[in-house]
Amino acid sequence: MILVTGGAGFIGANFVLDWLATSDEPVLNLDKLTYAGNLHNLDSLQGDPRHVFVQADIGDSATLARLLAEHQPRAIVNFAAESHVDRSIHGPEDFIQTNVVGTFRLLEAVRQYWSGLPAIKKEAFRFLHVSTDEVYGTLHADAPAFTEVHPYEPNSPYSASKAASDHMVRAWHHTYGLPVLTTHCSNNYGPYHFPEKLIPLMIVNALAGKPLPVYGDGLQVRDWLYVKDHCSAIRRVLEAGQTGQTYNIGGWNEKPNIDIVHTICALLDELRPRADGQSYRAQITHVKDRPGHDRRYAIDARKIERELGWKPAETFDTGIRKTVQWYLANADWVASVQTGAYRDWVSKQYETA
Ligand code: NAD
Ligand code: TYD
């Protein structure tokens, strides 16, 4: 079996669902269930004996040791993290605890377990760490996209904490020989995306008749990766990646934020027009910019294509249409994640923006 951490979050849940749709190898899913973790993401696996869920913290060494000894995974995919830049600006402490201390404890528990494996299993074992393109910092408009050798220049508490975790993963390979793989993906989007991030927030706010809050001039650029493409890339890296290597995963879809918002408005105008006949664009509001806002991220994903034969299946046009359709068809899921804690965050972040 494989152990997935953070498998009740956005990407982790998509990964678990995809994994079990394409393989019969069981998954032990370990997740703390923070505000971002949601077991409803995994409703379709209810009663499926291939999926075992455990609510636990990656920083809980004793529980990790017990679970590793009991379930003997052949690989670990580490998604567990605090993942939202704006939250890291309001309160960095949780980011240090989970992304830095938690990753350290996880690495140590895994090293202990891995050291005791018989030679063949030890050789075949993999620890795949899911990182981000944000560790590379920001790019000028005409600079080449990030390659795997781009220097680390993290600018937010979130990206600094992810960078710290990447460095430990690298060091645990170099020093102890732990067979690690690290991936750096761009901005994911798709089903089960928590509506605090740009794309789901815009869809949910548009449908609720609320303002669409664009930070600053809206000309910040991100590369967008459909989450299922990210899942297939991780499967491929796990299967064929070279230990100690890092792989950038991107969608070849660099776009300014304002274009993303316009595209979402156009799709909603087509699929769920406003009752008053106006475009959802009328709801766009420019709000105060994010402090230290990175201007541009761009991923050069040629290495994973060249070495592992992976490339994304979706274009932005196909992926965003599927995403908007998913949100329209899953209003119950949206309602279920808009709890009191979600409402508190939205008022803290946007009422002063
Ligand atoms: P998410 O915030 O939706 O989910 C994170 C999950 O981790 C949640 O289920 C949460 O309960 C769990 N978790 C948090 N702290 C934990 C802890 N201490 N122990 C165990 N579980 C814990 O995040 P996501 O968007 O699914 O991102 C997954 C990974 O991918 C993260 O490592 C993130 O840094 C990385 N990443 C995400 C994106 C993106 O666009 N979403 C882009 C690049 C990299
Ligand atoms: P986000 O989804 O938070 O991802 P990240 O900051 O990790 O790239 O934001 C994507 C972009 O959208 C980023 O440039 C910030 C911007 N943004 C807004 O303009 N308004 C919003 O309400 C949010 C959440 C993000």
CSV table of C-alpha atoms and ligand atoms in Angstrom, one decimal:
chain,number,residue,atom,x,y,z
A,1,MET,CA,0.0,0.0,0.0
A,2,ILE,CA,0.9,3.6,-0.2
A,3,LEU,CA,0.6,6.3,2.5
A,4,VAL,CA,-0.9,9.6,1.4
A,5,THR,CA,-0.7,12.6,3.8
A,6,GLY,CA,-3.1,15.5,3.5
A,7,GLY,CA,-5.4,13.2,1.4
A,8,ALA,CA,-8.6,15.0,2.6
A,9,GLY,CA,-7.4,18.3,1.1
A,10,PHE,CA,-7.9,19.6,-2.5
A,11,ILE,CA,-5.0,17.9,-4.3
A,12,GLY,CA,-4.6,15.0,-1.9
A,13,ALA,CA,-8.3,14.0,-2.2
A,14,ASN,CA,-8.2,14.2,-6.0
A,15,PHE,CA,-5.0,12.1,-5.9
A,16,VAL,CA,-6.6,9.4,-3.7
A,17,LEU,CA,-9.7,9.3,-5.9
A,18,ASP,CA,-7.6,9.1,-9.1
A,19,TRP,CA,-5.2,6.5,-7.6
A,20,LEU,CA,-8.1,4.1,-6.6
A,21,ALA,CA,-9.7,4.7,-10.0
A,22,THR,CA,-6.6,3.5,-11.8
A,23,SER,CA,-5.1,1.0,-9.4
A,24,ASP,CA,-6.2,-1.5,-6.8
A,25,GLU,CA,-3.3,-0.8,-4.5
A,26,PRO,CA,-4.7,0.4,-1.1
A,27,VAL,CA,-4.2,3.9,0.3
A,28,LEU,CA,-3.6,4.8,3.9
A,29,ASN,CA,-4.8,8.4,4.1
A,30,LEU,CA,-3.4,10.4,7.0
A,31,ASP,CA,-4.9,13.9,7.5
A,32,LYS,CA,-5.3,16.2,10.5
A,33,LEU,CA,-8.5,17.6,9.1
A,34,THR,CA,-7.7,21.3,9.5
A,35,TYR,CA,-10.2,23.8,8.0
A,36,ALA,CA,-8.9,22.7,4.6
A,37,GLY,CA,-9.4,19.0,5.1
A,38,ASN,CA,-12.9,17.6,4.2
A,39,LEU,CA,-13.9,14.0,4.4
A,40,HIS,CA,-16.9,14.8,2.0
A,41,ASN,CA,-14.2,15.0,-0.7
A,42,LEU,CA,-13.9,11.2,-0.3
A,43,ASP,CA,-17.6,10.3,0.0
A,44,SER,CA,-17.4,8.2,-3.1
A,45,LEU,CA,-14.9,5.9,-1.3
A,46,GLN,CA,-17.3,5.1,1.6
A,47,GLY,CA,-17.2,1.3,2.3
A,48,ASP,CA,-14.3,0.8,-0.1
A,49,PRO,CA,-11.8,-1.4,1.8
A,50,ARG,CA,-8.9,-0.1,-0.3
A,51,HIS,CA,-9.1,3.2,1.5
A,52,VAL,CA,-8.2,3.6,5.2
A,53,PHE,CA,-8.5,7.0,6.7
A,54,VAL,CA,-6.7,8.1,9.9
A,55,GLN,CA,-7.1,11.5,11.4
A,56,ALA,CA,-3.6,12.4,12.6
A,57,ASP,CA,-0.9,15.1,12.5
A,58,ILE,CA,2.3,14.6,10.4
A,59,GLY,CA,4.0,16.1,13.5
A,60,ASP,CA,2.8,13.2,15.8
A,61,SER,CA,5.9,11.0,15.8
A,62,ALA,CA,4.4,8.2,17.9
A,63,THR,CA,1.3,7.8,15.7
A,64,LEU,CA,3.5,7.9,12.6
A,65,ALA,CA,5.8,5.2,13.9
A,66,ARG,CA,2.8,3.0,14.9
A,67,LEU,CA,1.0,3.4,11.5
A,68,LEU,CA,4.2,2.8,9.5
A,69,ALA,CA,5.0,-0.4,11.4
A,70,GLU,CA,1.4,-1.6,11.1
A,71,HIS,CA,0.7,-0.8,7.4
A,72,GLN,CA,4.2,-1.2,5.9
A,73,PRO,CA,3.7,1.3,3.0
A,74,ARG,CA,6.0,0.9,0.0
A,75,ALA,CA,5.8,4.7,-0.7
A,76,ILE,CA,4.6,7.9,0.8
A,77,VAL,CA,3.2,10.9,-1.0
A,78,ASN,CA,3.3,14.0,1.2
A,79,PHE,CA,0.7,16.6,0.4
A,80,ALA,CA,0.0,17.6,4.1
A,81,ALA,CA,0.7,21.3,4.5
A,82,GLU,CA,-0.7,24.7,5.3
A,83,SER,CA,-1.2,26.0,1.8
A,84,HIS,CA,-2.7,29.4,1.6
A,85,VAL,CA,-0.5,32.4,1.1
A,86,ASP,CA,-3.0,35.0,2.5
A,87,ARG,CA,-3.4,32.9,5.7
A,88,SER,CA,0.4,32.7,6.1
A,89,ILE,CA,0.5,36.5,6.0
A,90,HIS,CA,-2.1,36.8,8.8
A,91,GLY,CA,-0.6,34.0,10.9
A,92,PRO,CA,2.7,32.2,9.9
A,93,GLU,CA,2.9,30.0,13.1
A,94,ASP,CA,0.8,27.1,11.7
A,95,PHE,CA,2.9,27.1,8.6
A,96,ILE,CA,6.1,26.7,10.6
A,97,GLN,CA,4.5,24.0,12.7
A,98,THR,CA,3.2,21.9,9.9
A,99,ASN,CA,5.4,22.6,6.9
A,100,VAL,CA,8.7,22.8,8.8
A,101,VAL,CA,8.4,20.9,12.1
A,102,GLY,CA,5.8,18.5,10.7
A,103,THR,CA,7.8,17.6,7.7
A,104,PHE,CA,10.9,17.1,9.9
A,105,ARG,CA,9.0,14.7,12.2
A,106,LEU,CA,7.5,12.9,9.2
A,107,LEU,CA,11.0,12.5,7.6
A,108,GLU,CA,12.4,11.2,10.9
A,109,ALA,CA,9.6,8.6,11.4
A,110,VAL,CA,10.0,7.5,7.8
A,111,ARG,CA,13.7,7.2,8.1
A,112,GLN,CA,13.4,5.0,11.1
A,113,TYR,CA,10.9,2.8,9.3
A,114,TRP,CA,12.8,2.7,6.1
A,115,SER,CA,16.1,1.8,7.8
A,116,GLY,CA,14.6,-1.3,9.2
A,117,LEU,CA,13.2,-2.6,5.9
A,118,PRO,CA,14.8,-5.6,4.2
A,119,ALA,CA,17.2,-4.6,1.4
A,120,ILE,CA,14.8,-5.2,-1.6
A,121,LYS,CA,12.0,-3.1,0.0
A,122,LYS,CA,14.5,-0.5,1.1
A,123,GLU,CA,15.7,0.0,-2.4
A,124,ALA,CA,12.2,0.1,-3.9
A,125,PHE,CA,10.8,2.5,-1.2
A,126,ARG,CA,9.9,6.1,-2.3
A,127,PHE,CA,9.1,9.3,-0.4
A,128,LEU,CA,7.5,11.8,-2.7
A,129,HIS,CA,7.4,15.4,-1.4
A,130,VAL,CA,4.9,17.7,-3.1
A,131,SER,CA,6.3,21.2,-3.2
A,132,THR,CA,5.4,24.3,-5.1
A,133,ASP,CA,6.8,26.7,-7.8
A,134,GLU,CA,6.5,29.5,-5.2
A,135,VAL,CA,9.8,28.5,-3.6
A,136,TYR,CA,11.6,29.9,-6.6
A,137,GLY,CA,10.2,33.4,-5.9
A,138,THR,CA,8.9,35.8,-8.5
A,139,LEU,CA,9.8,36.4,-12.2
A,140,HIS,CA,10.1,39.5,-14.3
A,141,ALA,CA,7.6,39.6,-17.3
A,142,ASP,CA,10.2,38.5,-19.9
A,143,ALA,CA,12.3,36.2,-17.7
A,144,PRO,CA,12.5,32.5,-18.7
A,145,ALA,CA,10.2,30.1,-16.8
A,146,PHE,CA,11.4,28.3,-13.7
A,147,THR,CA,13.6,25.2,-14.3
A,148,GLU,CA,14.6,22.7,-11.6
A,149,VAL,CA,17.9,24.6,-11.1
A,150,HIS,CA,16.4,28.0,-10.5
A,151,PRO,CA,17.6,29.4,-7.2
A,152,TYR,CA,15.3,29.3,-4.2
A,153,GLU,CA,14.0,32.8,-3.4
A,154,PRO,CA,10.8,32.4,-1.4
A,155,ASN,CA,8.9,35.6,-0.6
A,156,SER,CA,6.0,34.7,1.6
A,157,PRO,CA,5.8,32.9,4.9
A,158,TYR,CA,4.1,30.0,3.0
A,159,SER,CA,6.8,29.7,0.4
A,160,ALA,CA,9.6,30.1,2.9
A,161,SER,CA,8.1,27.2,5.0
A,162,LYS,CA,7.7,25.0,1.9
A,163,ALA,CA,11.3,25.9,0.9
A,164,ALA,CA,12.5,24.8,4.4
A,165,SER,CA,10.7,21.5,4.0
A,166,ASP,CA,12.3,20.9,0.5
A,167,HIS,CA,15.7,21.5,1.9
A,168,MET,CA,15.2,18.9,4.6
A,169,VAL,CA,13.9,16.4,2.1
A,170,ARG,CA,17.0,17.0,0.0
A,171,ALA,CA,19.3,16.7,3.0
A,172,TRP,CA,17.6,13.4,4.2
A,173,HIS,CA,18.4,12.0,0.8
A,174,HIS,CA,22.0,13.3,0.7
A,175,THR,CA,22.8,12.4,4.3
A,176,TYR,CA,20.8,9.3,5.1
A,177,GLY,CA,20.1,8.0,1.6
A,178,LEU,CA,16.4,8.2,2.0
A,179,PRO,CA,15.0,7.6,-1.6
A,180,VAL,CA,13.1,10.9,-2.1
A,181,LEU,CA,11.5,12.6,-5.0
A,182,THR,CA,10.4,16.3,-5.0
A,183,THR,CA,7.9,17.9,-7.3
A,184,HIS,CA,7.2,21.6,-7.9
A,185,CYS,CA,3.8,22.3,-9.4
A,186,SER,CA,2.2,25.5,-10.4
A,187,ASN,CA,-1.3,26.7,-9.3
A,188,ASN,CA,-3.8,23.8,-9.4
A,189,TYR,CA,-7.5,24.1,-10.1
A,190,GLY,CA,-10.4,21.7,-10.4
A,191,PRO,CA,-13.0,19.9,-8.3
A,192,TYR,CA,-12.9,20.1,-4.5
A,193,HIS,CA,-10.8,23.3,-4.5
A,194,PHE,CA,-11.5,25.1,-1.2
A,195,PRO,CA,-13.1,28.5,-2.0
A,196,GLU,CA,-10.5,30.6,-0.4
A,197,LYS,CA,-8.2,30.3,-3.5
A,198,LEU,CA,-8.7,32.5,-6.6
A,199,ILE,CA,-10.7,30.2,-9.0
A,200,PRO,CA,-13.2,28.6,-6.6
A,201,LEU,CA,-13.6,31.9,-4.7
A,202,MET,CA,-14.5,33.7,-7.9
A,203,ILE,CA,-17.0,31.0,-9.0
A,204,VAL,CA,-18.7,30.9,-5.6
A,205,ASN,CA,-18.8,34.7,-5.1
A,206,ALA,CA,-20.1,35.2,-8.6
A,207,LEU,CA,-23.0,32.8,-8.1
A,208,ALA,CA,-23.8,34.3,-4.7
A,209,GLY,CA,-24.0,37.8,-6.2
A,210,LYS,CA,-20.9,39.0,-4.2
A,211,PRO,CA,-18.0,41.1,-5.3
A,212,LEU,CA,-15.1,39.4,-7.2
A,213,PRO,CA,-12.1,40.8,-5.3
A,214,VAL,CA,-9.1,41.2,-7.7
A,215,TYR,CA,-5.9,42.1,-5.8
A,216,GLY,CA,-4.2,45.2,-7.1
A,217,ASP,CA,-4.2,45.6,-10.9
A,218,GLY,CA,-4.9,41.9,-11.5
A,219,LEU,CA,-2.0,41.6,-13.8
A,220,GLN,CA,-0.1,39.1,-11.7
A,221,VAL,CA,0.7,36.0,-13.7
A,222,ARG,CA,0.3,32.4,-12.6
A,223,ASP,CA,0.6,29.1,-14.5
A,224,TRP,CA,-2.5,27.0,-14.1
A,225,LEU,CA,-2.5,23.2,-13.9
A,226,TYR,CA,-5.7,21.1,-13.9
A,227,VAL,CA,-5.6,19.0,-10.7
A,228,LYS,CA,-6.1,15.7,-12.5
A,229,ASP,CA,-3.1,16.4,-14.7
A,230,HIS,CA,-1.1,17.0,-11.5
A,231,CYS,CA,-2.3,13.7,-10.1
A,232,SER,CA,-1.1,11.8,-13.3
A,233,ALA,CA,2.3,13.6,-13.1
A,234,ILE,CA,2.8,12.5,-9.5
A,235,ARG,CA,1.9,8.9,-10.4
A,236,ARG,CA,4.4,9.0,-13.1
A,237,VAL,CA,7.2,10.5,-10.9
A,238,LEU,CA,6.5,7.9,-8.3
A,239,GLU,CA,6.7,5.2,-10.9
A,240,ALA,CA,9.7,6.3,-12.9
A,241,GLY,CA,11.3,9.3,-11.2
A,242,GLN,CA,15.0,9.1,-10.2
A,243,THR,CA,15.6,9.4,-6.5
A,244,GLY,CA,17.1,12.6,-5.4
A,245,GLN,CA,15.7,14.4,-8.4
A,246,THR,CA,13.2,17.3,-8.6
A,247,TYR,CA,10.6,17.7,-11.3
A,248,ASN,CA,8.6,20.8,-12.2
A,249,ILE,CA,5.0,20.2,-13.2
A,250,GLY,CA,3.1,22.8,-15.0
A,251,GLY,CA,0.1,23.3,-17.4
A,252,TRP,CA,1.7,25.5,-20.0
A,253,ASN,CA,-1.1,28.0,-19.2
A,254,GLU,CA,0.4,31.2,-18.0
A,255,LYS,CA,-2.3,33.8,-17.5
A,256,PRO,CA,-2.8,37.1,-15.7
A,257,ASN,CA,-5.4,36.9,-12.8
A,258,ILE,CA,-7.8,39.3,-14.5
A,259,ASP,CA,-8.0,37.0,-17.6
A,260,ILE,CA,-8.8,34.1,-15.3
A,261,VAL,CA,-11.6,36.1,-13.7
A,262,HIS,CA,-13.0,37.2,-17.1
A,263,THR,CA,-13.0,33.6,-18.4
A,264,ILE,CA,-14.9,32.5,-15.3
A,265,CYS,CA,-17.4,35.3,-15.8
A,266,ALA,CA,-17.9,34.4,-19.5
A,267,LEU,CA,-18.4,30.7,-18.7
A,268,LEU,CA,-21.0,31.5,-16.0
A,269,ASP,CA,-22.7,34.0,-18.4
A,270,GLU,CA,-23.1,31.1,-20.8
A,271,LEU,CA,-23.9,28.3,-18.3
A,272,ARG,CA,-25.9,30.1,-15.5
A,273,PRO,CA,-26.7,33.6,-16.8
A,274,ARG,CA,-27.6,36.3,-14.2
A,275,ALA,CA,-31.3,36.9,-13.8
A,276,ASP,CA,-30.9,40.6,-14.7
A,277,GLY,CA,-29.2,39.7,-18.0
A,278,GLN,CA,-26.0,41.5,-17.0
A,279,SER,CA,-22.5,39.9,-17.2
A,280,TYR,CA,-20.9,38.6,-14.0
A,281,ARG,CA,-18.1,41.0,-14.9
A,282,ALA,CA,-20.2,43.7,-13.3
A,283,GLN,CA,-19.2,42.1,-9.9
A,284,ILE,CA,-15.4,42.6,-10.4
A,285,THR,CA,-13.9,44.9,-7.8
A,286,HIS,CA,-10.2,45.8,-7.4
A,287,VAL,CA,-9.2,45.5,-3.8
A,288,LYS,CA,-6.0,46.3,-1.9
A,289,ASP,CA,-3.0,44.2,-3.1
A,290,ARG,CA,-1.5,41.3,-1.1
A,291,PRO,CA,1.7,42.4,0.8
A,292,GLY,CA,4.8,41.1,-1.0
A,293,HIS,CA,2.7,39.8,-3.9
A,294,ASP,CA,4.8,37.8,-6.3
A,295,ARG,CA,4.2,39.2,-9.8
A,296,ARG,CA,4.8,36.2,-11.9
A,297,TYR,CA,5.3,32.4,-11.7
A,298,ALA,CA,6.0,30.3,-14.7
A,299,ILE,CA,7.0,26.6,-14.9
A,300,ASP,CA,9.2,25.1,-17.5
A,301,ALA,CA,7.9,21.5,-17.5
A,302,ARG,CA,10.2,20.2,-20.2
A,303,LYS,CA,12.3,17.9,-17.9
A,304,ILE,CA,9.3,15.7,-16.8
A,305,GLU,CA,8.2,15.5,-20.4
A,306,ARG,CA,11.7,14.6,-21.7
A,307,GLU,CA,12.7,12.2,-19.0
A,308,LEU,CA,9.4,10.7,-17.9
A,309,GLY,CA,7.2,11.3,-21.0
A,310,TRP,CA,4.5,13.2,-19.0
A,311,LYS,CA,2.6,16.2,-20.3
A,312,PRO,CA,-0.7,17.7,-19.3
A,313,ALA,CA,-3.9,16.5,-21.0
A,314,GLU,CA,-6.0,19.6,-20.4
A,315,THR,CA,-5.7,23.0,-21.9
A,316,PHE,CA,-6.9,25.9,-19.7
A,317,ASP,CA,-10.1,26.2,-21.9
A,318,THR,CA,-11.0,22.5,-21.3
A,319,GLY,CA,-10.0,22.5,-17.6
A,320,ILE,CA,-11.7,25.6,-16.6
A,321,ARG,CA,-15.0,24.6,-18.3
A,322,LYS,CA,-14.9,21.3,-16.4
A,323,THR,CA,-14.2,23.1,-13.2
A,324,VAL,CA,-17.0,25.6,-13.6
A,325,GLN,CA,-19.4,22.8,-14.5
A,326,TRP,CA,-18.3,20.9,-11.4
A,327,TYR,CA,-19.0,23.8,-9.1
A,328,LEU,CA,-22.4,24.3,-10.7
A,329,ALA,CA,-23.2,20.6,-10.2
A,330,ASN,CA,-21.9,20.5,-6.6
A,331,ALA,CA,-23.7,23.3,-4.8
A,332,ASP,CA,-24.1,20.9,-1.8
A,333,TRP,CA,-20.4,20.5,-1.5
A,334,VAL,CA,-19.9,24.3,-1.7
A,335,ALA,CA,-22.5,24.8,1.0
A,336,SER,CA,-20.9,22.1,3.2
A,337,VAL,CA,-17.5,23.9,3.2
A,338,GLN,CA,-18.9,27.3,3.9
A,339,THR,CA,-18.9,26.8,7.6
A,340,GLY,CA,-18.6,29.4,10.4
A,341,ALA,CA,-14.8,29.1,10.1
A,342,TYR,CA,-14.9,29.9,6.4
A,343,ARG,CA,-17.2,32.9,6.9
A,344,ASP,CA,-14.8,34.2,9.7
A,345,TRP,CA,-11.9,34.0,7.2
A,346,VAL,CA,-13.7,35.8,4.4
A,347,SER,CA,-14.7,38.6,6.7
A,348,LYS,CA,-11.2,38.9,8.1
A,349,GLN,CA,-9.5,38.9,4.7
A,350,TYR,CA,-12.0,40.9,2.6
A,351,GLU,CA,-13.8,43.4,4.8
A,352,THR,CA,-10.6,45.4,5.2
A,353,ALA,CA,-9.2,44.7,1.7
B,1,NAD,P1,-5.1,22.0,1.0
B,1,NAD,O1,-4.8,23.1,2.0
B,1,NAD,O2,-6.3,22.0,0.3
B,1,NAD,O3,-5.0,20.6,1.8
B,1,NAD,C1,-4.0,20.4,2.8
B,1,NAD,C2,-4.4,19.1,3.6
B,1,NAD,O4,-3.4,18.8,4.5
B,1,NAD,C3,-5.7,19.3,4.3
B,1,NAD,O5,-6.5,18.2,4.1
B,1,NAD,C4,-5.3,19.4,5.8
B,1,NAD,O6,-6.2,18.9,6.7
B,1,NAD,C5,-4.0,18.6,5.8
B,1,NAD,N1,-3.1,19.0,6.8
B,1,NAD,C6,-2.7,20.3,7.2
B,1,NAD,N2,-1.8,20.2,8.2
B,1,NAD,C7,-1.7,18.9,8.5
B,1,NAD,C8,-0.9,18.2,9.5
B,1,NAD,N3,-0.1,18.9,10.3
B,1,NAD,N4,-0.9,16.9,9.5
B,1,NAD,C9,-1.7,16.2,8.6
B,1,NAD,N5,-2.5,16.8,7.7
B,1,NAD,C10,-2.5,18.1,7.6
B,1,NAD,O7,-3.8,22.0,0.1
B,1,NAD,P2,-3.7,21.6,-1.4
B,1,NAD,O8,-4.0,22.7,-2.3
B,1,NAD,O9,-4.4,20.3,-1.6
B,1,NAD,O10,-2.1,21.4,-1.5
B,1,NAD,C11,-1.5,20.1,-1.3
B,1,NAD,C12,0.0,20.2,-1.3
B,1,NAD,O11,0.4,20.7,-2.6
B,1,NAD,C13,0.6,21.2,-0.3
B,1,NAD,O12,1.8,20.6,0.1
B,1,NAD,C14,0.8,22.5,-1.1
B,1,NAD,O13,1.9,23.2,-0.6
B,1,NAD,C15,1.2,21.9,-2.5
B,1,NAD,N6,0.8,22.8,-3.6
B,1,NAD,C16,-0.4,23.2,-3.8
B,1,NAD,C17,-0.7,24.1,-4.9
B,1,NAD,C18,-2.1,24.5,-5.2
B,1,NAD,O14,-2.3,25.2,-6.2
B,1,NAD,N7,-3.1,24.1,-4.5
B,1,NAD,C19,0.3,24.5,-5.7
B,1,NAD,C20,1.6,24.1,-5.5
B,1,NAD,C21,1.8,23.2,-4.4
B,2,TYD,P1,-4.2,32.0,-4.8
B,2,TYD,O1,-5.3,31.1,-5.4
B,2,TYD,O2,-4.2,32.4,-3.4
B,2,TYD,O3,-2.8,31.2,-5.1
B,2,TYD,P2,-1.3,31.7,-4.9
B,2,TYD,O4,-1.2,33.0,-4.2
B,2,TYD,O5,-0.7,30.6,-4.2
B,2,TYD,O6,-0.7,31.9,-6.3
B,2,TYD,O7,-4.0,33.3,-5.7
B,2,TYD,C1,-3.8,33.2,-7.1
B,2,TYD,C2,-3.6,34.6,-7.6
B,2,TYD,O8,-4.9,35.3,-7.4
B,2,TYD,C3,-2.6,35.4,-6.7
B,2,TYD,O9,-1.9,36.3,-7.6
B,2,TYD,C4,-3.5,36.2,-5.8
B,2,TYD,C5,-4.8,36.5,-6.6
B,2,TYD,N1,-6.0,36.6,-5.8
B,2,TYD,C6,-6.9,37.7,-6.0
B,2,TYD,O10,-6.6,38.6,-6.9
B,2,TYD,N2,-8.0,37.7,-5.3
B,2,TYD,C7,-8.3,36.8,-4.4
B,2,TYD,O11,-9.4,36.9,-3.7
B,2,TYD,C8,-7.5,35.7,-4.2
B,2,TYD,C9,-7.8,34.6,-3.2
B,2,TYD,C10,-6.3,35.6,-4.9
